[in-house]
Structures are given as structure tokens and as C-alpha cells.
mmCIF file of the C-alpha atoms, coordinates in Angstrom:
data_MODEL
# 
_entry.id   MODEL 
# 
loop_
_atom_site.group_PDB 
_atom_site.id 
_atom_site.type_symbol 
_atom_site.label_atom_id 
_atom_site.label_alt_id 
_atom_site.label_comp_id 
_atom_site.label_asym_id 
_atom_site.label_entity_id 
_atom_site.label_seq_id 
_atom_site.pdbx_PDB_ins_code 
_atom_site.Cartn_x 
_atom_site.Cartn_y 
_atom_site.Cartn_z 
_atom_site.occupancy 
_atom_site.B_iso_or_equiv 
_atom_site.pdbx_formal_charge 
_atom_site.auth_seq_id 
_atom_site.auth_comp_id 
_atom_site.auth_asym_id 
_atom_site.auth_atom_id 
_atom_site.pdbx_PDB_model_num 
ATOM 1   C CA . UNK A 1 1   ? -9.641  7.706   11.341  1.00 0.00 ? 1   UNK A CA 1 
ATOM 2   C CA . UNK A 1 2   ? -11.919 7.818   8.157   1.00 0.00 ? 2   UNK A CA 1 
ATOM 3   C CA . UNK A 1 3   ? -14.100 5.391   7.262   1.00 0.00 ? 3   UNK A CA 1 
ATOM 4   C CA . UNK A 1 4   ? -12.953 2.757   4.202   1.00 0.00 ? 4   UNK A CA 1 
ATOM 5   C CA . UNK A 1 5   ? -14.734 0.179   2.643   1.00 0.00 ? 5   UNK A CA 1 
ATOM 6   C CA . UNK A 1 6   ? -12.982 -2.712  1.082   1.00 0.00 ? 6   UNK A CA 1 
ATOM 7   C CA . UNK A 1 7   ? -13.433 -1.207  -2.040  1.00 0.00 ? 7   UNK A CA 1 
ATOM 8   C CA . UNK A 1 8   ? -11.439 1.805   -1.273  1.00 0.00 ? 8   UNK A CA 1 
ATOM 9   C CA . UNK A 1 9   ? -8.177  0.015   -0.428  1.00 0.00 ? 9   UNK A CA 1 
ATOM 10  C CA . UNK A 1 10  ? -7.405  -4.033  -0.143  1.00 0.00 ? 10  UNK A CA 1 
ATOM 11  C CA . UNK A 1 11  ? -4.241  -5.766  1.405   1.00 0.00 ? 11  UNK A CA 1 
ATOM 12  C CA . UNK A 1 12  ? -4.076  -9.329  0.256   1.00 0.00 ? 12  UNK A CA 1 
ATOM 13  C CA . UNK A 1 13  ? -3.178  -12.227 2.352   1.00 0.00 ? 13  UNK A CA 1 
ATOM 14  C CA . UNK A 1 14  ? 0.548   -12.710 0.606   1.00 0.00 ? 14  UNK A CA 1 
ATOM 15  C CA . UNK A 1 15  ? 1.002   -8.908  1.161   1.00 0.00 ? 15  UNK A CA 1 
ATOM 16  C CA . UNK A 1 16  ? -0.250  -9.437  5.214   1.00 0.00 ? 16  UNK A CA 1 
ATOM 17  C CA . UNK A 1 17  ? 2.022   -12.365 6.182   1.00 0.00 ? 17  UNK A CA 1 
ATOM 18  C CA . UNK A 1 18  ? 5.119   -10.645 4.411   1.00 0.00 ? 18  UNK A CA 1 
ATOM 19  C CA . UNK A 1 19  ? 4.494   -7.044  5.939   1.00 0.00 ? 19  UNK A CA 1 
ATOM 20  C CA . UNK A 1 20  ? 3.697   -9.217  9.202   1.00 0.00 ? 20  UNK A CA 1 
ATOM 21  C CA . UNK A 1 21  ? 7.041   -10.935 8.716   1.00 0.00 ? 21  UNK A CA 1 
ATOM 22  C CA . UNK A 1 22  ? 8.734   -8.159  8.438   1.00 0.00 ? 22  UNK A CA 1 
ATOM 23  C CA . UNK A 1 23  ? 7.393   -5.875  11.295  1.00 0.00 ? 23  UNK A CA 1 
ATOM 24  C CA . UNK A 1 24  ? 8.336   -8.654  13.729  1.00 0.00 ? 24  UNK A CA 1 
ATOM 25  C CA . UNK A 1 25  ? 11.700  -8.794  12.276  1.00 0.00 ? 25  UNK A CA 1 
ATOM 26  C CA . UNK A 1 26  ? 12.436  -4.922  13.019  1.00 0.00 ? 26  UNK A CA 1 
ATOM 27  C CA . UNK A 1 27  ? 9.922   -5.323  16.402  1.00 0.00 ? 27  UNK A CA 1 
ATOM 28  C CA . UNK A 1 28  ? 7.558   -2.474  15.206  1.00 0.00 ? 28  UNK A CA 1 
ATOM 29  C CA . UNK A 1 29  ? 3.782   -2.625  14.497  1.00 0.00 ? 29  UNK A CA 1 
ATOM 30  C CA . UNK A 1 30  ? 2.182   -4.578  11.829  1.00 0.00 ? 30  UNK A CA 1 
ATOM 31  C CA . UNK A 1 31  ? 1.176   -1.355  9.927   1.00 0.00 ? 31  UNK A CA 1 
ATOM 32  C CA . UNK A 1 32  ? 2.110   -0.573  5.977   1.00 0.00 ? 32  UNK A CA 1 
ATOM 33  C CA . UNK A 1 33  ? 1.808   3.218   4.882   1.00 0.00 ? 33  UNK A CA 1 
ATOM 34  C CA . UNK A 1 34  ? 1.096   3.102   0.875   1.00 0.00 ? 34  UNK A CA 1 
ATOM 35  C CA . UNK A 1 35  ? 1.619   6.684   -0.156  1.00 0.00 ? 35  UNK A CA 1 
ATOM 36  C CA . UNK A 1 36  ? 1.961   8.140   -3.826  1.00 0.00 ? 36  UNK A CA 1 
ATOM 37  C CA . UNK A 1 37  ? 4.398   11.014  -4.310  1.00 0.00 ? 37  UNK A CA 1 
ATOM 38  C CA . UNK A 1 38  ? 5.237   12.874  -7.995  1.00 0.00 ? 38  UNK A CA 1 
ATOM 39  C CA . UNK A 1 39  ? 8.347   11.345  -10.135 1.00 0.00 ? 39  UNK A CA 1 
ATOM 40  C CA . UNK A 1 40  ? 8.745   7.762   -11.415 1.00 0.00 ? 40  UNK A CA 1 
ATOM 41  C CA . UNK A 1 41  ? 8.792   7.088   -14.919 1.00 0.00 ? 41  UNK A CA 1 
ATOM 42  C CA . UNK A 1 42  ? 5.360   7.417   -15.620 1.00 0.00 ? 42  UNK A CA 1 
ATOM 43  C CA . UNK A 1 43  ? 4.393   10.651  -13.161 1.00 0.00 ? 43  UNK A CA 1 
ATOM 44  C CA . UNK A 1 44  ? 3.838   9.474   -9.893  1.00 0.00 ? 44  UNK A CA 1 
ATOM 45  C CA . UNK A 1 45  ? 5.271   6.866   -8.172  1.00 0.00 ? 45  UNK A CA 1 
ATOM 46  C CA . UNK A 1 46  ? 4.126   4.354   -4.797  1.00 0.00 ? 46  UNK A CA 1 
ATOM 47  C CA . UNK A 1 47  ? 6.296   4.294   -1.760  1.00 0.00 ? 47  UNK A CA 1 
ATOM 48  C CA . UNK A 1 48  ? 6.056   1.836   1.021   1.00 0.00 ? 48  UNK A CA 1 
ATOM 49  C CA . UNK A 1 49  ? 7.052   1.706   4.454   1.00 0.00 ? 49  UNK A CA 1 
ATOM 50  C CA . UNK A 1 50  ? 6.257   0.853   8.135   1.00 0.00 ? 50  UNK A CA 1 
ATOM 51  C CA . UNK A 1 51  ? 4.242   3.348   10.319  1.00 0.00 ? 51  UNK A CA 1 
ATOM 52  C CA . UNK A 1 52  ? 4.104   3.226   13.918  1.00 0.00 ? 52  UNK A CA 1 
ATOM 53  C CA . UNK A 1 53  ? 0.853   4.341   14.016  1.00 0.00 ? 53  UNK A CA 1 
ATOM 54  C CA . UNK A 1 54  ? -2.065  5.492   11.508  1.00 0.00 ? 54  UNK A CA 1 
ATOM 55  C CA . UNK A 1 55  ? -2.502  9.451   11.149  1.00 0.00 ? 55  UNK A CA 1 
ATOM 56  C CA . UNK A 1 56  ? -5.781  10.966  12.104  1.00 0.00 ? 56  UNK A CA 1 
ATOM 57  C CA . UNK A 1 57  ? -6.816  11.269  8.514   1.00 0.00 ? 57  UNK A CA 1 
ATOM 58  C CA . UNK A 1 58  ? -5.398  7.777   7.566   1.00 0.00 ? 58  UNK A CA 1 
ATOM 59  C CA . UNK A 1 59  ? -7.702  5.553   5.198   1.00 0.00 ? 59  UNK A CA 1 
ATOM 60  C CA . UNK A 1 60  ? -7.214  1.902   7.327   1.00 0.00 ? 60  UNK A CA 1 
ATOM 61  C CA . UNK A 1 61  ? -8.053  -1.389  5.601   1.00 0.00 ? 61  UNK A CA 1 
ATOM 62  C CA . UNK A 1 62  ? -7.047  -4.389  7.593   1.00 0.00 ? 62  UNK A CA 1 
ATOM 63  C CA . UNK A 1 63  ? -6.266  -8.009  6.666   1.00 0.00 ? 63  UNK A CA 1 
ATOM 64  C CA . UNK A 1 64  ? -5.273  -10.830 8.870   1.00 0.00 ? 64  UNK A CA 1 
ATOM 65  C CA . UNK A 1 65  ? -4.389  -8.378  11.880  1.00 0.00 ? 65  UNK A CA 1 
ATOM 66  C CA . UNK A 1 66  ? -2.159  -6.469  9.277   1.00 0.00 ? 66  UNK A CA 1 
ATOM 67  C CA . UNK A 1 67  ? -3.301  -2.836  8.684   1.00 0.00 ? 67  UNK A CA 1 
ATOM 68  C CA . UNK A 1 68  ? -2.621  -0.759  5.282   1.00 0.00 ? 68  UNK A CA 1 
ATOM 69  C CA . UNK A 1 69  ? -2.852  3.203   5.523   1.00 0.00 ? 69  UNK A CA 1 
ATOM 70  C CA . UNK A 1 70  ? -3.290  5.643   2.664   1.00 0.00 ? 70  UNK A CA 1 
ATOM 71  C CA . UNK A 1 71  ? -3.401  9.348   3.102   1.00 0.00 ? 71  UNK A CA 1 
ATOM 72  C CA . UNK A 1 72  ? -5.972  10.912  1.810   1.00 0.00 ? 72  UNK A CA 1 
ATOM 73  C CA . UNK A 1 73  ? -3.677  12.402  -0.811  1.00 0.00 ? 73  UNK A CA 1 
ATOM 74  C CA . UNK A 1 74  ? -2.493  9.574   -1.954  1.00 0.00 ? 74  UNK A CA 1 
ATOM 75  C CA . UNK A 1 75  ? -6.287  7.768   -1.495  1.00 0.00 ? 75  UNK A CA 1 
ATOM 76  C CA . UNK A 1 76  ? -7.699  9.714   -4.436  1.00 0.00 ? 76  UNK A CA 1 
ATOM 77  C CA . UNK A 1 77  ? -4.688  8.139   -6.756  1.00 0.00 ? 77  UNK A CA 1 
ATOM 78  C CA . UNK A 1 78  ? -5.187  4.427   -5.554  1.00 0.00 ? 78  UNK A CA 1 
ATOM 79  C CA . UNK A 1 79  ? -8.887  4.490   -4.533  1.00 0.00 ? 79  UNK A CA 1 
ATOM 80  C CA . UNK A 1 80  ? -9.788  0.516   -5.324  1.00 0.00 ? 80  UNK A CA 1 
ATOM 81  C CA . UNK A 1 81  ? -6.622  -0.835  -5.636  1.00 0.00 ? 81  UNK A CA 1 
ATOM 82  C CA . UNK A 1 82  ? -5.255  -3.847  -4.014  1.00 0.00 ? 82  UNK A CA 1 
ATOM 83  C CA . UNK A 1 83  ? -1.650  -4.224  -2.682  1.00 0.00 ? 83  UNK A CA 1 
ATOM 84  C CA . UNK A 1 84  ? 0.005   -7.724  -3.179  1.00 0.00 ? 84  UNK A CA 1 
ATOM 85  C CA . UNK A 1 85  ? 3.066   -9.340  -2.771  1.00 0.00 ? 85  UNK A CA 1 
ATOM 86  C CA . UNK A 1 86  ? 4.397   -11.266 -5.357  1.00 0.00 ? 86  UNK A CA 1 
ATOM 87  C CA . UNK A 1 87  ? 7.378   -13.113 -5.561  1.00 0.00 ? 87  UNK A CA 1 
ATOM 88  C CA . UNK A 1 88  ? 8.895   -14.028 -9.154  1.00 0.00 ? 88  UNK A CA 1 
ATOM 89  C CA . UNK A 1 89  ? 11.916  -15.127 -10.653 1.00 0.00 ? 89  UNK A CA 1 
ATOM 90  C CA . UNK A 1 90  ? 12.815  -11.567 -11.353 1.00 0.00 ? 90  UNK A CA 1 
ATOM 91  C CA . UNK A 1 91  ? 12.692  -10.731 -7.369  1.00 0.00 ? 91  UNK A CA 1 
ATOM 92  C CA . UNK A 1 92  ? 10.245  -10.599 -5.033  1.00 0.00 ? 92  UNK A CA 1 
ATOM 93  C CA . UNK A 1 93  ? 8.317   -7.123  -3.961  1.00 0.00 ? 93  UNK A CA 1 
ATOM 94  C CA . UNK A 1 94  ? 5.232   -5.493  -3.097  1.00 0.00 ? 94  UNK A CA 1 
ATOM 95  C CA . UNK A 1 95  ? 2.896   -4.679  -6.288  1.00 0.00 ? 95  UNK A CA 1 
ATOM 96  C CA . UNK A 1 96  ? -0.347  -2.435  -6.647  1.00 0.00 ? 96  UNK A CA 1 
ATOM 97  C CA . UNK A 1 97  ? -3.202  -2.995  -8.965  1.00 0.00 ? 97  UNK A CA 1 
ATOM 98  C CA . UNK A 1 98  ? -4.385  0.228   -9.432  1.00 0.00 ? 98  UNK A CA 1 
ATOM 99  C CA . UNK A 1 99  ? -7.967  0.768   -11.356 1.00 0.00 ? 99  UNK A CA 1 
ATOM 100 C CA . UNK A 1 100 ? -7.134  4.539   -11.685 1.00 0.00 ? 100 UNK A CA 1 
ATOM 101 C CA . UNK A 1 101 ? -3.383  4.258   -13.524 1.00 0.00 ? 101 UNK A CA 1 
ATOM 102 C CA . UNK A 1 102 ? -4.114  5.029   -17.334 1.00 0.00 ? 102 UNK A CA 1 
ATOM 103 C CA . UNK A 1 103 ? -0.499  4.041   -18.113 1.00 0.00 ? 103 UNK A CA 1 
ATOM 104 C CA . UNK A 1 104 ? 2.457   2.398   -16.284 1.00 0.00 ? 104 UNK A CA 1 
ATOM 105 C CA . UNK A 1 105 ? 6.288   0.994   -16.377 1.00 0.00 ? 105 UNK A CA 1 
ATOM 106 C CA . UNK A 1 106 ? 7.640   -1.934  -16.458 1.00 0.00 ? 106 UNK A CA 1 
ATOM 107 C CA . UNK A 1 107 ? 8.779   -2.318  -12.765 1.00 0.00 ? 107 UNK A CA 1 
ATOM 108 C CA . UNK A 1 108 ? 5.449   -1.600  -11.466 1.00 0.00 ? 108 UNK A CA 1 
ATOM 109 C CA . UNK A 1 109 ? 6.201   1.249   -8.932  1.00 0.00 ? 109 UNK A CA 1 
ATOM 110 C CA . UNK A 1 110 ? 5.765   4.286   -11.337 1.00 0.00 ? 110 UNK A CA 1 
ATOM 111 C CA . UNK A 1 111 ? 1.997   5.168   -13.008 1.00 0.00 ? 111 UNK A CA 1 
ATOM 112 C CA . UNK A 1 112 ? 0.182   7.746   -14.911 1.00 0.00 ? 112 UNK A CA 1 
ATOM 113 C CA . UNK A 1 113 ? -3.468  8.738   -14.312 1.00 0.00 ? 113 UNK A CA 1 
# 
């Protein structure tokens, strides 16, 4: 596994309980893949989803016995960020705060560097 700091990659707490919450739901491990793949509105685009376990070359950060992997790919495009989970009147969903996105959309899942 490589070595990250917290200032490579941050889960917050809201994000933790919710991937938490849902992990126990479908009985699989606590563990959220963050990966960033070309398309969106605005060039590239995040994708969530459950892992069952962290690749060799995984970035890890963990938060409240929740763990969030990046490839290392996808780590140079969201080196710093934090994911959180926000829930809104417009819907509820997982969002990133990237440092690195020069531009982005409206929904949140689609940036530019």
C-alpha cells in the first residue's frame, strides 16, 4: 500500500458514517474507491463505489474505521481533496473539494484541471 498523509486524501466524518451505513446494508467492507475517469461536463469526472479490498498501489486514508482508496491515477487529479457527504434539499450525495479542479459543473461530479 503507499504511504498517504492526510493531506493527500481526507474522508470526513458525514462521508464515514454514510459509506459505513451503506457497506453494512449490502454486508461488504467499509471501503470507498474514489477514482477519476475522462468525460463529464467539464473533462474528467469522479466515480464512487465499494471495494472489497484496497489494490497494492492504493493511496488509503482512513476515518472512523472507514477507509477511502485512490489509485494512483486518479491520486495525481485529487491530491488534497476531501470527500464529504452532504445532504441538501436538492438530494443528498457524496461531494469532493478538489484544490486541483481549475473549473467545474454545477452537479459537482465533473471538473477541469
Amino acid at each position: 500500500m503507499a504511504e498517504t498523509t492526510l493531506s493527500d486524501i481526507r474522508l470526513t466524518p458525514a462521508a464515514a458514517a454514510r459509506v459505513a451505513a451503506i457497506a453494512e446494508r449490502q454486508g461488504k467492507p467499509a471501503i470507498l474507491r474514489l477514482s477519476v475517469e475522462g468525460g463529464g461536463c467539464s473533462g474528467f469526472q469522479y466515480q464512487f463505489g465499494l471495494a472489497d479490498a484496497p489494490e497494492p498501489d492504493d493511496s488509503l486514508a482512513e476515518t472512523d474505521g472507514v477507509t477511502l482508496v485512490v489509485d494512483p491515477v486518479s491520486l495525481d487529479l485529487v491530491r488534497g481533496c476531501s470527500v464529504d457527504f452532504v445532504e441538501s434539499l436538492g438530494g443528498a450525495a457524496f461531494r469532493v473539494d478538489n484544490p486541483n479542479a481549475a473549473a467545474g459543473c454545477g452537479c459537482g461530479s465533473s471538473f477541469a484541471v
